[in-house]
Amino acid sequence: MITFDNTEIAFAGKNDRDLQWTYRLFQLIGKPWLVKLSKVGTELAFKLKLPINGIIKKTIFKHFCGGESIDDCSRKIEELAAFNIGTILDYSVEGKSTAGDLDRTRDEIIASITAAANSDSIPFAVFKVTGISKTDLLQKSNDGIVDLNAQEKEDMGMAMARIDAICEAAYEAGIPVFIDAEDSWFQKAIDRIAEAMMAKYNREKPIVYTTLQMYRHDRIAYLNQLKEDSIAANYYPGVKLVRGAYMEKEREKAEKEGYPSPIQPTKIATDHDYNLAMKFLVENIDRFAICAGTHNEDSSQYLIELMEKNNIAKDNPRVYFAQLLGMSDHISYNVAYAGYNVAKYVPYGPIKEVMPYLLRRAQENTSVAGQMGRELSLIVKERKRRKLAK
Ligand SMILES: Cc1cc2nc3c(=O)[nH]c(=O)nc-3n(C[C@H](O)[C@H](O)[C@H](O)COP(=O)(O)OP(=O)(O)OC[C@H]3O[C@@H](n4cnc5c(N)ncnc54)[C@H](O)[C@@H]3O)c2cc1C
């Protein structure tokens, strides 16, 4: 049992000025009207080529991102490492479609693997399949459409070659790599790709990790199948477990197009399956590796309980806790302080390109999301504690 509200540990990486600044930022992004306005405002400003990079860089970007390049992130990597928290460099550029741009993204991800191989503080790499493939083709593949024209076949072959190059680089460097989970209209194809990569590169140990979104009602069945398949094909699957980030979009599309929603009926059902999957993975740790990507305190606590119950050492490399930079430091810092493996996604990329990521984080932290209250109240608690201690 560990406590997450030890704010002294949670904010040990922030001096008074940083804390005051974070307080202001969370107060601002707590206002839904302001976040909505910022979305429209920044899009317009970029179109009009107004010089807004500076202000974004000093505010929301500074909080949620490591920098514009891998080199830029080195300070953040060191800051986290000082508290035994690893970094997962996440090149957060989205929406590219030309072969040249997709190749550049592949090269950037391979560069993040090289950076990890040369550091003790970067335990994983990560990529999104939609970041290195043409999404219309991925959707066709998802829907089982095999009737592709010559150009499409070539593009698909190039996408598969990019994915293989990344996984091979991870294998050669001995750095495990996460394949993020995405919208359900791509995910069947992504699952097949992840399974093929795991079968190829996870023969000795988990190197390629697939991601399971437990807000989907079919994932427990999928996990059982994955165990059987991996035994039959003789490989060790890595699983990053998340609840899932695209719920509203999923429900809207299902309703609009008249197919049954892939999403669980309630939050309780999602939470139930998340914890059930965690139990399954811990009980099958001889075969699987798990990374719990969550900001949920109960799930984090439950994973600690499961590890104790199953006699798994705190620093067993097959079990990791992970959060996003700028969110839920009270979990990351307290869990790392207690001796468990913890890492944070540190997104990076050119400011304009990471705007969609930043706006998603801002939206997630508006007052309606609930999490916001928690972040702010912990900062308030720590500011009071520091005042009293002086
Ligand atoms: C390290 C890391 C990696 C990540 N990688 C991915 C990824 O690859 N793909 C991806 O999709 N997301 C990813 N995420 C985002 C993740 O899905 C969200 O952070 C997560 O959904 C927030 O949930 P939580 O576990 O923190 O807990 P909570 O805040 O307790 O749960 C919120 C989540 O519960 C679910 N939920 C809420 N209401 C309902 C409802 N009414 N019915 C059903 N379900 C509901 C939704 O998934 C919602 O996001 C990642 C997060 C982290 C920290």
Coordinates of C-alpha atoms and ligand atoms in Angstrom, one line a residue:
M1 CA 0.0 0.0 0.0
I2 CA 1.5 3.4 -0.9
T3 CA -0.1 6.8 -0.6
F4 CA -0.3 9.1 -3.6
D5 CA -1.0 12.3 -1.7
N6 CA 2.4 12.8 -0.3
T7 CA 2.8 16.2 -2.0
E8 CA 6.3 16.7 -0.7
I9 CA 7.5 13.7 -2.8
A10 CA 5.1 14.5 -5.7
F11 CA 6.4 18.0 -6.2
A12 CA 10.0 17.4 -5.1
G13 CA 11.1 18.3 -8.7
K14 CA 9.5 21.8 -8.5
N15 CA 10.7 24.8 -6.7
D16 CA 8.3 27.4 -5.4
R17 CA 8.3 29.4 -8.6
D18 CA 7.6 26.3 -10.7
L19 CA 4.8 25.4 -8.4
Q20 CA 3.2 28.8 -8.6
W21 CA 3.5 28.7 -12.4
T22 CA 2.0 25.3 -12.7
Y23 CA -0.9 26.4 -10.4
R24 CA -1.6 29.3 -12.8
L25 CA -1.5 27.1 -15.8
F26 CA -3.9 24.5 -14.4
Q27 CA -6.2 27.3 -13.3
L28 CA -6.2 28.6 -16.9
I29 CA -6.8 25.3 -18.7
G30 CA -9.4 24.5 -16.1
K31 CA -11.7 27.0 -17.9
P32 CA -13.5 25.1 -20.8
W33 CA -14.4 28.4 -22.6
L34 CA -10.7 29.4 -22.7
V35 CA -9.6 26.0 -24.0
K36 CA -12.2 26.2 -26.8
L37 CA -11.2 29.7 -27.6
S38 CA -7.5 28.7 -27.7
K39 CA -8.2 25.9 -30.1
V40 CA -9.8 28.3 -32.7
G41 CA -7.4 31.1 -31.8
T42 CA -4.2 29.1 -32.4
E43 CA -5.5 27.5 -35.6
L44 CA -6.3 31.0 -37.0
A45 CA -3.0 32.5 -35.7
F46 CA -1.0 29.7 -37.4
K47 CA -3.0 30.3 -40.7
L48 CA -2.3 34.0 -40.5
K49 CA 1.4 33.3 -39.6
L50 CA 1.1 35.3 -36.4
P51 CA 4.2 34.9 -34.1
I52 CA 2.6 32.8 -31.4
N53 CA 5.3 30.1 -31.1
G54 CA 7.0 32.0 -28.3
I55 CA 4.0 32.3 -26.0
I56 CA 3.0 28.6 -26.6
K57 CA 6.5 27.5 -25.9
K58 CA 6.7 29.4 -22.6
T59 CA 3.3 28.1 -21.4
I60 CA 1.5 24.9 -22.2
F61 CA 4.3 23.5 -24.4
K62 CA 6.8 23.9 -21.5
H63 CA 4.5 22.0 -19.2
F64 CA 3.5 19.0 -21.4
C65 CA 6.4 18.7 -23.8
G66 CA 10.2 18.0 -23.5
G67 CA 11.2 20.3 -26.4
E68 CA 11.2 20.5 -30.1
S69 CA 14.0 17.9 -30.7
I70 CA 15.6 15.0 -28.9
D71 CA 18.5 17.2 -27.8
D72 CA 16.0 19.8 -26.4
C73 CA 14.6 17.0 -24.1
S74 CA 17.9 16.3 -22.4
R75 CA 17.1 18.6 -19.5
K76 CA 13.7 17.0 -18.9
I77 CA 15.3 13.6 -19.1
E78 CA 17.8 14.5 -16.4
E79 CA 15.1 16.1 -14.2
L80 CA 13.0 13.0 -14.2
A81 CA 16.0 10.7 -13.8
A82 CA 17.0 12.5 -10.6
F83 CA 13.8 11.0 -9.1
N84 CA 14.3 7.6 -10.7
I85 CA 11.7 8.2 -13.4
G86 CA 12.5 7.1 -16.9
T87 CA 11.6 9.0 -20.1
I88 CA 9.8 7.7 -23.1
L89 CA 10.6 10.0 -26.0
D90 CA 7.3 10.4 -28.0
Y91 CA 7.7 12.2 -31.3
S92 CA 4.2 13.7 -31.4
V93 CA 3.8 14.8 -35.0
E94 CA 0.5 13.7 -36.6
G95 CA -1.3 13.9 -39.9
K96 CA 1.5 13.4 -42.4
S97 CA 0.9 11.6 -45.7
T98 CA 3.7 12.0 -48.2
A99 CA 6.3 9.2 -48.5
G100 CA 9.1 11.7 -47.7
D101 CA 7.4 12.9 -44.5
L102 CA 6.5 9.4 -43.3
D103 CA 10.1 8.3 -43.9
R104 CA 11.3 11.3 -41.8
T105 CA 9.0 10.3 -39.0
R106 CA 10.5 6.7 -39.2
D107 CA 14.0 8.2 -39.0
E108 CA 13.1 10.3 -36.0
I109 CA 11.7 7.3 -34.2
I110 CA 14.8 5.3 -34.9
A111 CA 16.8 8.3 -33.6
S112 CA 14.8 8.1 -30.4
I113 CA 15.8 4.4 -30.1
T114 CA 19.4 5.3 -30.6
A115 CA 19.1 8.0 -27.9
A116 CA 17.6 5.3 -25.6
A117 CA 20.4 2.9 -26.3
N118 CA 22.9 5.6 -25.3
S119 CA 21.2 6.5 -22.0
D120 CA 20.3 4.8 -18.7
S121 CA 17.2 7.0 -18.4
I122 CA 15.1 6.1 -21.5
P123 CA 13.7 2.6 -20.9
F124 CA 11.3 2.5 -23.9
A125 CA 10.6 3.9 -27.4
V126 CA 7.1 4.4 -28.9
F127 CA 5.4 5.0 -32.2
K128 CA 2.0 5.3 -33.8
V129 CA 1.3 3.2 -36.9
T130 CA -0.8 6.1 -38.4
G131 CA 2.4 8.3 -38.0
I132 CA 4.2 6.3 -40.6
S133 CA 1.5 5.0 -42.9
K134 CA -1.1 6.4 -45.2
T135 CA -4.2 6.3 -43.1
D136 CA -6.7 5.6 -45.9
L137 CA -4.8 2.5 -46.8
L138 CA -4.6 1.4 -43.2
Q139 CA -8.3 1.7 -43.0
K140 CA -8.7 -0.4 -46.1
S141 CA -6.4 -3.0 -44.6
N142 CA -8.5 -2.9 -41.4
D143 CA -11.7 -3.5 -43.4
G144 CA -10.1 -6.5 -45.1
I145 CA -10.0 -4.9 -48.5
V146 CA -7.3 -6.7 -50.5
D147 CA -8.1 -5.4 -53.9
L148 CA -5.5 -2.6 -53.9
N149 CA -4.1 -0.9 -57.1
A150 CA -0.4 -1.0 -57.8
Q151 CA 0.4 2.3 -56.2
E152 CA -1.5 1.3 -53.0
K153 CA 0.3 -2.0 -52.9
E154 CA 3.6 -0.2 -53.1
D155 CA 2.6 2.3 -50.4
M156 CA 1.4 -0.5 -48.1
G157 CA 4.7 -2.3 -48.6
M158 CA 6.6 0.9 -47.7
A159 CA 4.5 1.3 -44.5
M160 CA 5.3 -2.3 -43.5
A161 CA 9.0 -1.8 -44.2
R162 CA 9.0 1.4 -42.0
I163 CA 7.4 -0.5 -39.1
D164 CA 9.8 -3.4 -39.5
A165 CA 12.8 -1.0 -39.6
I166 CA 11.7 0.5 -36.3
C167 CA 11.1 -2.8 -34.6
E168 CA 14.4 -4.2 -35.9
A169 CA 16.3 -1.1 -34.6
A170 CA 14.6 -1.7 -31.2
Y171 CA 15.6 -5.4 -31.2
E172 CA 19.2 -4.6 -32.2
A173 CA 19.5 -1.9 -29.5
G174 CA 17.7 -4.0 -26.9
I175 CA 15.2 -1.2 -26.3
P176 CA 11.5 -2.2 -26.0
V177 CA 9.2 -0.3 -28.2
F178 CA 5.4 0.4 -27.7
I179 CA 3.0 0.4 -30.6
D180 CA 0.3 2.8 -29.5
A181 CA -3.4 1.9 -29.9
E182 CA -5.6 4.1 -32.0
D183 CA -9.1 4.4 -33.4
S184 CA -11.0 1.1 -33.8
W185 CA -11.2 1.7 -37.6
F186 CA -7.4 1.2 -37.7
Q187 CA -6.9 -1.0 -34.7
K188 CA -7.6 -4.4 -36.3
A189 CA -4.9 -3.7 -38.8
I190 CA -2.6 -2.4 -36.0
D191 CA -3.2 -5.5 -33.9
R192 CA -2.2 -7.8 -36.9
I193 CA 0.9 -5.7 -37.4
A194 CA 1.8 -5.8 -33.7
E195 CA 1.3 -9.5 -33.5
A196 CA 3.5 -10.1 -36.6
M197 CA 6.3 -7.8 -35.1
M198 CA 6.0 -9.5 -31.7
A199 CA 6.3 -13.0 -33.3
K200 CA 9.4 -11.8 -35.2
Y201 CA 11.2 -9.9 -32.5
N202 CA 10.0 -11.2 -29.1
R203 CA 11.4 -14.7 -29.3
E204 CA 13.8 -14.3 -26.3
K205 CA 12.0 -11.6 -24.4
P206 CA 9.3 -8.8 -24.9
I207 CA 10.7 -6.1 -27.2
V208 CA 7.7 -5.0 -29.2
Y209 CA 4.7 -4.1 -27.0
T210 CA 1.2 -4.0 -28.3
T211 CA -1.4 -1.7 -26.6
L212 CA -4.8 -2.8 -25.3
Q213 CA -7.5 -0.2 -24.8
M214 CA -9.7 -1.5 -22.0
Y215 CA -12.6 0.8 -22.9
R216 CA -13.3 -1.7 -25.6
H217 CA -15.6 -4.5 -24.6
D218 CA -13.7 -7.2 -26.6
R219 CA -10.2 -6.8 -25.1
I220 CA -10.3 -9.5 -22.4
A221 CA -11.2 -12.0 -25.1
Y222 CA -8.4 -10.6 -27.2
L223 CA -5.9 -11.0 -24.4
N224 CA -6.8 -14.6 -23.8
Q225 CA -6.4 -15.2 -27.6
L226 CA -3.1 -13.4 -27.5
K227 CA -1.8 -15.8 -24.8
E228 CA -2.8 -18.8 -26.8
D229 CA -1.4 -17.5 -30.1
S230 CA 1.9 -16.5 -28.4
I231 CA 2.3 -20.0 -26.9
A232 CA 1.6 -21.6 -30.3
A233 CA 4.0 -19.2 -32.1
N234 CA 6.5 -19.2 -29.3
Y235 CA 7.0 -15.6 -28.4
Y236 CA 6.7 -13.3 -25.4
P237 CA 4.2 -10.5 -25.8
G238 CA 4.6 -7.1 -24.2
V239 CA 1.3 -5.3 -23.4
K240 CA 0.8 -1.6 -22.6
L241 CA -2.5 -1.4 -20.9
V242 CA -4.6 1.8 -21.2
R243 CA -8.2 2.7 -20.9
G244 CA -8.4 4.5 -24.2
A245 CA -8.3 8.1 -25.4
Y246 CA -10.9 8.3 -28.2
M247 CA -14.2 7.3 -26.5
E248 CA -16.3 10.2 -27.8
K249 CA -15.1 9.9 -31.4
E250 CA -15.7 6.1 -31.3
R251 CA -19.3 6.4 -30.0
E252 CA -20.2 9.2 -32.4
K253 CA -18.9 7.3 -35.5
A254 CA -20.7 4.1 -34.4
E255 CA -23.9 6.0 -33.9
K256 CA -23.6 7.9 -37.2
E257 CA -22.8 4.8 -39.3
G258 CA -25.2 2.5 -37.4
Y259 CA -22.9 -0.2 -36.2
P260 CA -22.6 -1.4 -32.5
S261 CA -20.2 0.8 -30.5
P262 CA -17.0 -1.1 -29.6
I263 CA -16.9 0.9 -26.3
Q264 CA -17.9 -0.5 -22.9
P265 CA -21.4 0.7 -21.7
T266 CA -20.1 2.3 -18.5
K267 CA -16.9 3.6 -16.9
I268 CA -17.3 0.9 -14.3
A269 CA -17.1 -1.8 -17.0
T270 CA -13.9 -0.2 -18.4
D271 CA -12.4 0.0 -14.9
H272 CA -13.4 -3.7 -14.3
D273 CA -11.8 -4.9 -17.5
Y274 CA -8.7 -2.8 -16.9
N275 CA -8.0 -4.3 -13.5
L276 CA -8.9 -7.8 -14.8
A277 CA -6.4 -7.5 -17.6
M278 CA -3.8 -6.3 -15.1
K279 CA -4.4 -9.3 -12.9
F280 CA -4.2 -11.6 -15.9
L281 CA -0.9 -10.1 -17.1
V282 CA 0.7 -10.2 -13.6
E283 CA -0.4 -13.8 -13.1
N284 CA 1.1 -14.7 -16.5
I285 CA 4.3 -12.7 -16.0
D286 CA 6.5 -15.6 -17.1
R287 CA 5.1 -15.0 -20.6
F288 CA 4.0 -11.4 -20.7
A289 CA 5.5 -8.0 -19.8
I290 CA 3.1 -5.2 -18.7
C291 CA 3.2 -1.4 -18.7
A292 CA 0.3 0.2 -17.0
G293 CA -0.3 3.5 -18.8
T294 CA -2.7 5.1 -16.4
H295 CA -3.4 8.2 -14.2
N296 CA -5.9 6.2 -12.2
E297 CA -4.9 5.8 -8.5
D298 CA -6.9 2.7 -7.8
S299 CA -5.4 0.8 -10.8
S300 CA -1.9 1.9 -9.8
Q301 CA -2.5 0.8 -6.2
Y302 CA -4.0 -2.5 -7.5
L303 CA -0.9 -3.2 -9.6
I304 CA 1.2 -2.8 -6.5
E305 CA -1.0 -5.2 -4.6
L306 CA -0.9 -7.7 -7.4
M307 CA 2.9 -7.6 -7.5
E308 CA 3.1 -8.2 -3.8
K309 CA 0.7 -11.0 -3.9
N310 CA 2.6 -12.7 -6.8
N311 CA 6.0 -12.1 -5.2
I312 CA 7.2 -9.9 -8.1
A313 CA 10.2 -7.7 -7.2
K314 CA 9.5 -4.0 -7.4
D315 CA 12.2 -3.5 -10.0
N316 CA 11.3 -6.5 -12.2
P317 CA 11.8 -5.1 -15.7
R318 CA 8.6 -6.8 -16.9
V319 CA 6.4 -4.5 -14.9
Y320 CA 6.3 -0.7 -15.5
F321 CA 4.0 2.1 -14.4
A322 CA 3.7 5.0 -16.9
Q323 CA 2.1 8.5 -17.0
L324 CA 2.2 11.4 -19.4
L325 CA 4.6 14.4 -18.8
G326 CA 2.8 17.2 -16.9
M327 CA 0.1 14.9 -15.5
S328 CA -0.3 12.9 -12.4
D329 CA 3.1 13.5 -10.9
H330 CA 1.6 12.5 -7.6
I331 CA 1.4 8.9 -9.0
S332 CA 4.8 8.9 -10.9
Y333 CA 6.9 10.4 -8.1
N334 CA 5.4 8.5 -5.2
V335 CA 5.5 5.1 -7.0
A336 CA 9.1 5.7 -8.1
Y337 CA 10.0 6.8 -4.6
A338 CA 8.7 3.5 -3.3
G339 CA 11.1 1.7 -5.6
Y340 CA 8.9 0.6 -8.6
N341 CA 9.7 1.1 -12.3
V342 CA 8.1 4.3 -13.6
A343 CA 8.4 6.2 -16.9
K344 CA 6.8 9.2 -18.4
Y345 CA 5.9 9.9 -22.0
V346 CA 7.8 13.0 -23.0
P347 CA 6.3 14.3 -26.2
Y348 CA 8.4 16.4 -28.5
G349 CA 8.4 18.0 -31.9
P350 CA 8.0 21.3 -33.7
I351 CA 5.5 23.5 -31.8
K352 CA 3.0 23.8 -34.6
E353 CA 3.1 20.1 -35.2
V354 CA 2.4 19.1 -31.6
M355 CA -0.5 21.5 -31.2
P356 CA -3.2 18.8 -31.7
Y357 CA -1.5 16.8 -28.8
L358 CA -1.4 19.9 -26.6
L359 CA -5.0 20.8 -27.2
R360 CA -6.0 17.2 -26.3
R361 CA -4.1 17.6 -23.0
A362 CA -5.8 20.9 -22.3
Q363 CA -9.2 19.5 -23.1
E364 CA -8.6 16.5 -20.8
N365 CA -7.6 18.9 -18.0
T366 CA -10.6 21.2 -18.1
S367 CA -12.7 21.3 -15.0
V368 CA -15.3 18.8 -16.4
A369 CA -12.8 16.0 -16.7
G370 CA -12.4 15.6 -12.9
Q371 CA -8.7 15.0 -13.1
M372 CA -8.2 18.8 -13.1
G373 CA -9.6 19.1 -9.6
R374 CA -7.2 16.5 -8.3
E375 CA -4.1 18.2 -9.9
L376 CA -5.0 21.6 -8.6
S377 CA -6.0 20.5 -5.1
L378 CA -2.6 18.7 -4.8
I379 CA -0.7 21.8 -5.8
V380 CA -2.7 23.9 -3.3
K381 CA -1.9 21.3 -0.6
E382 CA 1.8 21.4 -1.4
R383 CA 1.9 25.2 -1.4
K384 CA 0.3 25.3 2.1
R385 CA 2.7 22.7 3.3
R386 CA 5.7 24.7 2.1
K387 CA 4.3 27.9 3.7
L388 CA 3.9 26.1 7.1
A389 CA 7.4 24.6 6.8
K390 CA 9.0 28.0 6.4
Ligands
LIG1 C1 1.8 6.1 -20.7 C2 0.5 6.3 -21.4 C3 0.3 5.7 -22.7 C4 -0.9 5.9 -23.4 N1 -1.1 5.3 -24.6 C5 -2.3 5.3 -25.2 C6 -2.5 4.6 -26.4 O1 -1.6 4.0 -27.0 N2 -3.8 4.6 -26.9 C7 -4.8 5.3 -26.3 O2 -6.0 5.2 -26.8 N3 -4.6 6.0 -25.2 C8 -3.4 6.0 -24.6 N4 -3.2 6.7 -23.4 C9 -4.2 7.6 -22.9 C10 -5.1 6.8 -22.0 O3 -6.0 6.0 -22.7 C11 -5.9 7.9 -21.1 O4 -4.9 8.5 -20.4 C12 -6.8 7.2 -20.3 O5 -7.9 6.8 -21.0 C13 -7.2 7.9 -19.1 O6 -7.6 6.9 -18.2 P1 -6.9 6.5 -16.9 O7 -6.5 5.1 -16.9 O8 -5.9 7.5 -16.6 O9 -8.1 6.6 -15.8 P2 -9.4 7.3 -15.6 O10 -9.2 8.8 -15.6 O11 -10.0 6.8 -14.4 O12 -10.4 6.9 -16.8 C14 -10.8 7.7 -17.8 C15 -11.0 6.8 -19.0 O13 -12.1 5.9 -18.7 C16 -12.8 5.6 -19.9 N5 -14.2 6.0 -19.7 C17 -14.6 7.2 -19.1 N6 -15.9 7.3 -19.1 C18 -16.4 6.1 -19.6 C19 -17.7 5.6 -19.9 N7 -18.8 6.3 -19.6 N8 -17.8 4.4 -20.4 C20 -16.7 3.7 -20.7 N9 -15.5 4.1 -20.5 C21 -15.3 5.3 -20.0 C22 -12.2 6.4 -21.0 O14 -11.2 5.6 -21.6 C23 -11.5 7.5 -20.2 O15 -10.4 8.1 -20.9 C24 -2.0 6.5 -22.8 C25 -1.8 7.1 -21.5 C26 -0.6 6.9 -20.8 C27 -0.5 7.5 -19.4

